[in-house]
């Protein structure tokens, strides 16, 4: 591993001041006013400090925009953590995502993500496969968050195993096109069985499958999945607007809630091709 990659692999944590600048909701001291007195409030910064004691470093934070005054600074927010022990030889980092809110819309939730250094892009693992972990606000304790983190960590070998299976799986040309189209349906929130034929006329599938860097060359499922995922998340690909009849460039997905949903469903699409390939073999 060269020095430049080593430097990139180093974890650069955020200070509390940086966290507050990026995500003020972390430091909220009271819940949203519409919640009942029975609501058990736990400040997110307390959970962050507890997670840091377990060896995880906060590296990013974001929050949703509040639509009403009563939920301003109380809405759903997400903090990304990294750990020195969870990296791959292919320049990927396992991440832990902590999601919470102070308006009653979410318990504490932990999920697994993967960050790829070669494209500075993040993947979020489908929770039904790897197990998202929820922690109740009521009766919160350090023991609870420790158990939740340990449960999530126990699933990391499964993540590595799934990634390796993807890297070992070769796709045919038709499978690559199918994966790209199914993934595009996820991006546009369409049902594949009902609307894929129409969507195929609106997109240049080859644009989604195009190779932008040598690390993503080839027909391997993992490489193809990452090429498609990067384009669908970051936007910039052309699609036909059926209302105007003109092509336009897709915008990047910026909101973390949509980003998480699309990423998880894209991961599920990619997983299905492992099963299909194994059945064919």
PDB file of N, CA, C and O in Angstrom, residues 252-281:
ATOM      1  N   UNK A 252     -27.823  14.618  -8.326  1.00  0.00           N
ATOM      2  CA  UNK A 252     -27.323  13.724  -7.278  1.00  0.00           C
ATOM      3  C   UNK A 252     -28.324  13.613  -6.142  1.00  0.00           C
ATOM      4  O   UNK A 252     -29.133  14.521  -5.914  1.00  0.00           O
ATOM      5  N   UNK A 253     -28.283  12.493  -5.448  1.00  0.00           N
ATOM      6  CA  UNK A 253     -29.114  12.312  -4.262  1.00  0.00           C
ATOM      7  C   UNK A 253     -28.381  12.937  -3.079  1.00  0.00           C
ATOM      8  O   UNK A 253     -27.279  12.511  -2.735  1.00  0.00           O
ATOM      9  N   UNK A 254     -28.973  13.932  -2.465  1.00  0.00           N
ATOM     10  CA  UNK A 254     -28.297  14.653  -1.384  1.00  0.00           C
ATOM     11  C   UNK A 254     -28.848  14.320  -0.003  1.00  0.00           C
ATOM     12  O   UNK A 254     -28.108  14.290   0.975  1.00  0.00           O
ATOM     13  N   UNK A 255     -30.142  14.119   0.112  1.00  0.00           N
ATOM     14  CA  UNK A 255     -30.730  13.821   1.414  1.00  0.00           C
ATOM     15  C   UNK A 255     -30.312  12.449   1.913  1.00  0.00           C
ATOM     16  O   UNK A 255     -30.364  11.475   1.172  1.00  0.00           O
ATOM     17  N   UNK A 256     -29.896  12.347   3.173  1.00  0.00           N
ATOM     18  CA  UNK A 256     -29.360  11.073   3.659  1.00  0.00           C
ATOM     19  C   UNK A 256     -30.439  10.000   3.771  1.00  0.00           C
ATOM     20  O   UNK A 256     -30.147   8.802   3.658  1.00  0.00           O
ATOM     21  N   UNK A 257     -31.696  10.380   3.967  1.00  0.00           N
ATOM     22  CA  UNK A 257     -32.747   9.368   4.062  1.00  0.00           C
ATOM     23  C   UNK A 257     -32.959   8.673   2.722  1.00  0.00           C
ATOM     24  O   UNK A 257     -33.044   7.451   2.650  1.00  0.00           O
ATOM     25  N   UNK A 258     -33.040   9.458   1.642  1.00  0.00           N
ATOM     26  CA  UNK A 258     -33.187   8.854   0.319  1.00  0.00           C
ATOM     27  C   UNK A 258     -31.920   8.107  -0.073  1.00  0.00           C
ATOM     28  O   UNK A 258     -31.972   7.023  -0.654  1.00  0.00           O
ATOM     29  N   UNK A 259     -30.767   8.678   0.265  1.00  0.00           N
ATOM     30  CA  UNK A 259     -29.499   8.032  -0.041  1.00  0.00           C
ATOM     31  C   UNK A 259     -29.428   6.653   0.605  1.00  0.00           C
ATOM     32  O   UNK A 259     -29.040   5.665  -0.036  1.00  0.00           O
ATOM     33  N   UNK A 260     -29.818   6.580   1.871  1.00  0.00           N
ATOM     34  CA  UNK A 260     -29.787   5.306   2.591  1.00  0.00           C
ATOM     35  C   UNK A 260     -30.752   4.306   1.974  1.00  0.00           C
ATOM     36  O   UNK A 260     -30.406   3.139   1.758  1.00  0.00           O
ATOM     37  N   UNK A 261     -31.972   4.759   1.686  1.00  0.00           N
ATOM     38  CA  UNK A 261     -32.967   3.854   1.100  1.00  0.00           C
ATOM     39  C   UNK A 261     -32.504   3.305  -0.236  1.00  0.00           C
ATOM     40  O   UNK A 261     -32.543   2.085  -0.473  1.00  0.00           O
ATOM     41  N   UNK A 262     -32.060   4.196  -1.121  1.00  0.00           N
ATOM     42  CA  UNK A 262     -31.633   3.761  -2.452  1.00  0.00           C
ATOM     43  C   UNK A 262     -30.427   2.833  -2.352  1.00  0.00           C
ATOM     44  O   UNK A 262     -30.378   1.782  -2.994  1.00  0.00           O
ATOM     45  N   UNK A 263     -29.463   3.182  -1.510  1.00  0.00           N
ATOM     46  CA  UNK A 263     -28.285   2.335  -1.350  1.00  0.00           C
ATOM     47  C   UNK A 263     -28.659   0.938  -0.873  1.00  0.00           C
ATOM     48  O   UNK A 263     -28.142  -0.069  -1.381  1.00  0.00           O
ATOM     49  N   UNK A 264     -29.530   0.857   0.113  1.00  0.00           N
ATOM     50  CA  UNK A 264     -29.920  -0.445   0.648  1.00  0.00           C
ATOM     51  C   UNK A 264     -30.631  -1.291  -0.403  1.00  0.00           C
ATOM     52  O   UNK A 264     -30.400  -2.498  -0.510  1.00  0.00           O
ATOM     53  N   UNK A 265     -31.488  -0.651  -1.188  1.00  0.00           N
ATOM     54  CA  UNK A 265     -32.209  -1.406  -2.210  1.00  0.00           C
ATOM     55  C   UNK A 265     -31.295  -1.794  -3.369  1.00  0.00           C
ATOM     56  O   UNK A 265     -31.474  -2.858  -3.968  1.00  0.00           O
ATOM     57  N   UNK A 266     -30.320  -0.956  -3.671  1.00  0.00           N
ATOM     58  CA  UNK A 266     -29.339  -1.321  -4.701  1.00  0.00           C
ATOM     59  C   UNK A 266     -28.520  -2.526  -4.248  1.00  0.00           C
ATOM     60  O   UNK A 266     -28.198  -3.416  -5.047  1.00  0.00           O
ATOM     61  N   UNK A 267     -28.162  -2.545  -2.972  1.00  0.00           N
ATOM     62  CA  UNK A 267     -27.419  -3.678  -2.422  1.00  0.00           C
ATOM     63  C   UNK A 267     -28.242  -4.960  -2.556  1.00  0.00           C
ATOM     64  O   UNK A 267     -27.726  -6.019  -2.917  1.00  0.00           O
ATOM     65  N   UNK A 268     -29.535  -4.853  -2.288  1.00  0.00           N
ATOM     66  CA  UNK A 268     -30.428  -6.011  -2.389  1.00  0.00           C
ATOM     67  C   UNK A 268     -30.505  -6.505  -3.838  1.00  0.00           C
ATOM     68  O   UNK A 268     -30.520  -7.715  -4.095  1.00  0.00           O
ATOM     69  N   UNK A 269     -30.550  -5.576  -4.783  1.00  0.00           N
ATOM     70  CA  UNK A 269     -30.545  -5.953  -6.203  1.00  0.00           C
ATOM     71  C   UNK A 269     -29.270  -6.725  -6.531  1.00  0.00           C
ATOM     72  O   UNK A 269     -29.313  -7.788  -7.163  1.00  0.00           O
ATOM     73  N   UNK A 270     -28.133  -6.214  -6.098  1.00  0.00           N
ATOM     74  CA  UNK A 270     -26.857  -6.876  -6.382  1.00  0.00           C
ATOM     75  C   UNK A 270     -26.807  -8.266  -5.759  1.00  0.00           C
ATOM     76  O   UNK A 270     -26.329  -9.225  -6.384  1.00  0.00           O
ATOM     77  N   UNK A 271     -27.316  -8.398  -4.530  1.00  0.00           N
ATOM     78  CA  UNK A 271     -27.336  -9.701  -3.859  1.00  0.00           C
ATOM     79  C   UNK A 271     -28.094 -10.742  -4.667  1.00  0.00           C
ATOM     80  O   UNK A 271     -27.717 -11.910  -4.695  1.00  0.00           O
ATOM     81  N   UNK A 272     -29.172 -10.322  -5.301  1.00  0.00           N
ATOM     82  CA  UNK A 272     -29.994 -11.274  -6.050  1.00  0.00           C
ATOM     83  C   UNK A 272     -29.213 -11.903  -7.197  1.00  0.00           C
ATOM     84  O   UNK A 272     -29.525 -13.018  -7.623  1.00  0.00           O
ATOM     85  N   UNK A 273     -28.202 -11.228  -7.681  1.00  0.00           N
ATOM     86  CA  UNK A 273     -27.407 -11.776  -8.770  1.00  0.00           C
ATOM     87  C   UNK A 273     -26.390 -12.796  -8.264  1.00  0.00           C
ATOM     88  O   UNK A 273     -25.962 -13.664  -9.038  1.00  0.00           O
ATOM     89  N   UNK A 274     -26.026 -12.736  -6.992  1.00  0.00           N
ATOM     90  CA  UNK A 274     -25.217 -13.815  -6.426  1.00  0.00           C
ATOM     91  C   UNK A 274     -26.024 -15.095  -6.447  1.00  0.00           C
ATOM     92  O   UNK A 274     -25.571 -16.143  -6.880  1.00  0.00           O
ATOM     93  N   UNK A 275     -27.259 -15.014  -5.967  1.00  0.00           N
ATOM     94  CA  UNK A 275     -28.126 -16.188  -5.895  1.00  0.00           C
ATOM     95  C   UNK A 275     -28.410 -16.746  -7.289  1.00  0.00           C
ATOM     96  O   UNK A 275     -28.338 -17.952  -7.530  1.00  0.00           O
ATOM     97  N   UNK A 276     -28.704 -15.848  -8.235  1.00  0.00           N
ATOM     98  CA  UNK A 276     -29.007 -16.298  -9.593  1.00  0.00           C
ATOM     99  C   UNK A 276     -27.823 -17.002 -10.234  1.00  0.00           C
ATOM    100  O   UNK A 276     -27.959 -18.029 -10.876  1.00  0.00           O
ATOM    101  N   UNK A 277     -26.633 -16.440 -10.011  1.00  0.00           N
ATOM    102  CA  UNK A 277     -25.422 -17.026 -10.604  1.00  0.00           C
ATOM    103  C   UNK A 277     -25.119 -18.375  -9.995  1.00  0.00           C
ATOM    104  O   UNK A 277     -24.730 -19.311 -10.668  1.00  0.00           O
ATOM    105  N   UNK A 278     -25.287 -18.464  -8.648  1.00  0.00           N
ATOM    106  CA  UNK A 278     -25.014 -19.724  -7.972  1.00  0.00           C
ATOM    107  C   UNK A 278     -25.989 -20.807  -8.424  1.00  0.00           C
ATOM    108  O   UNK A 278     -25.622 -21.972  -8.577  1.00  0.00           O
ATOM    109  N   UNK A 279     -27.243 -20.422  -8.660  1.00  0.00           N
ATOM    110  CA  UNK A 279     -28.231 -21.406  -9.124  1.00  0.00           C
ATOM    111  C   UNK A 279     -27.880 -21.914 -10.519  1.00  0.00           C
ATOM    112  O   UNK A 279     -28.000 -23.094 -10.822  1.00  0.00           O
ATOM    113  N   UNK A 280     -27.427 -20.967 -11.393  1.00  0.00           N
ATOM    114  CA  UNK A 280     -27.041 -21.358 -12.744  1.00  0.00           C
ATOM    115  C   UNK A 280     -25.847 -22.289 -12.723  1.00  0.00           C
ATOM    116  O   UNK A 280     -25.767 -23.277 -13.453  1.00  0.00           O
ATOM    117  N   UNK A 281     -24.878 -21.963 -11.810  1.00  0.00           N
ATOM    118  CA  UNK A 281     -23.684 -22.797 -11.724  1.00  0.00           C
ATOM    119  C   UNK A 281     -24.036 -24.191 -11.224  1.00  0.00           C
ATOM    120  O   UNK A 281     -23.392 -25.154 -11.601  1.00  0.00           O
TER     121      UNK A 281
END
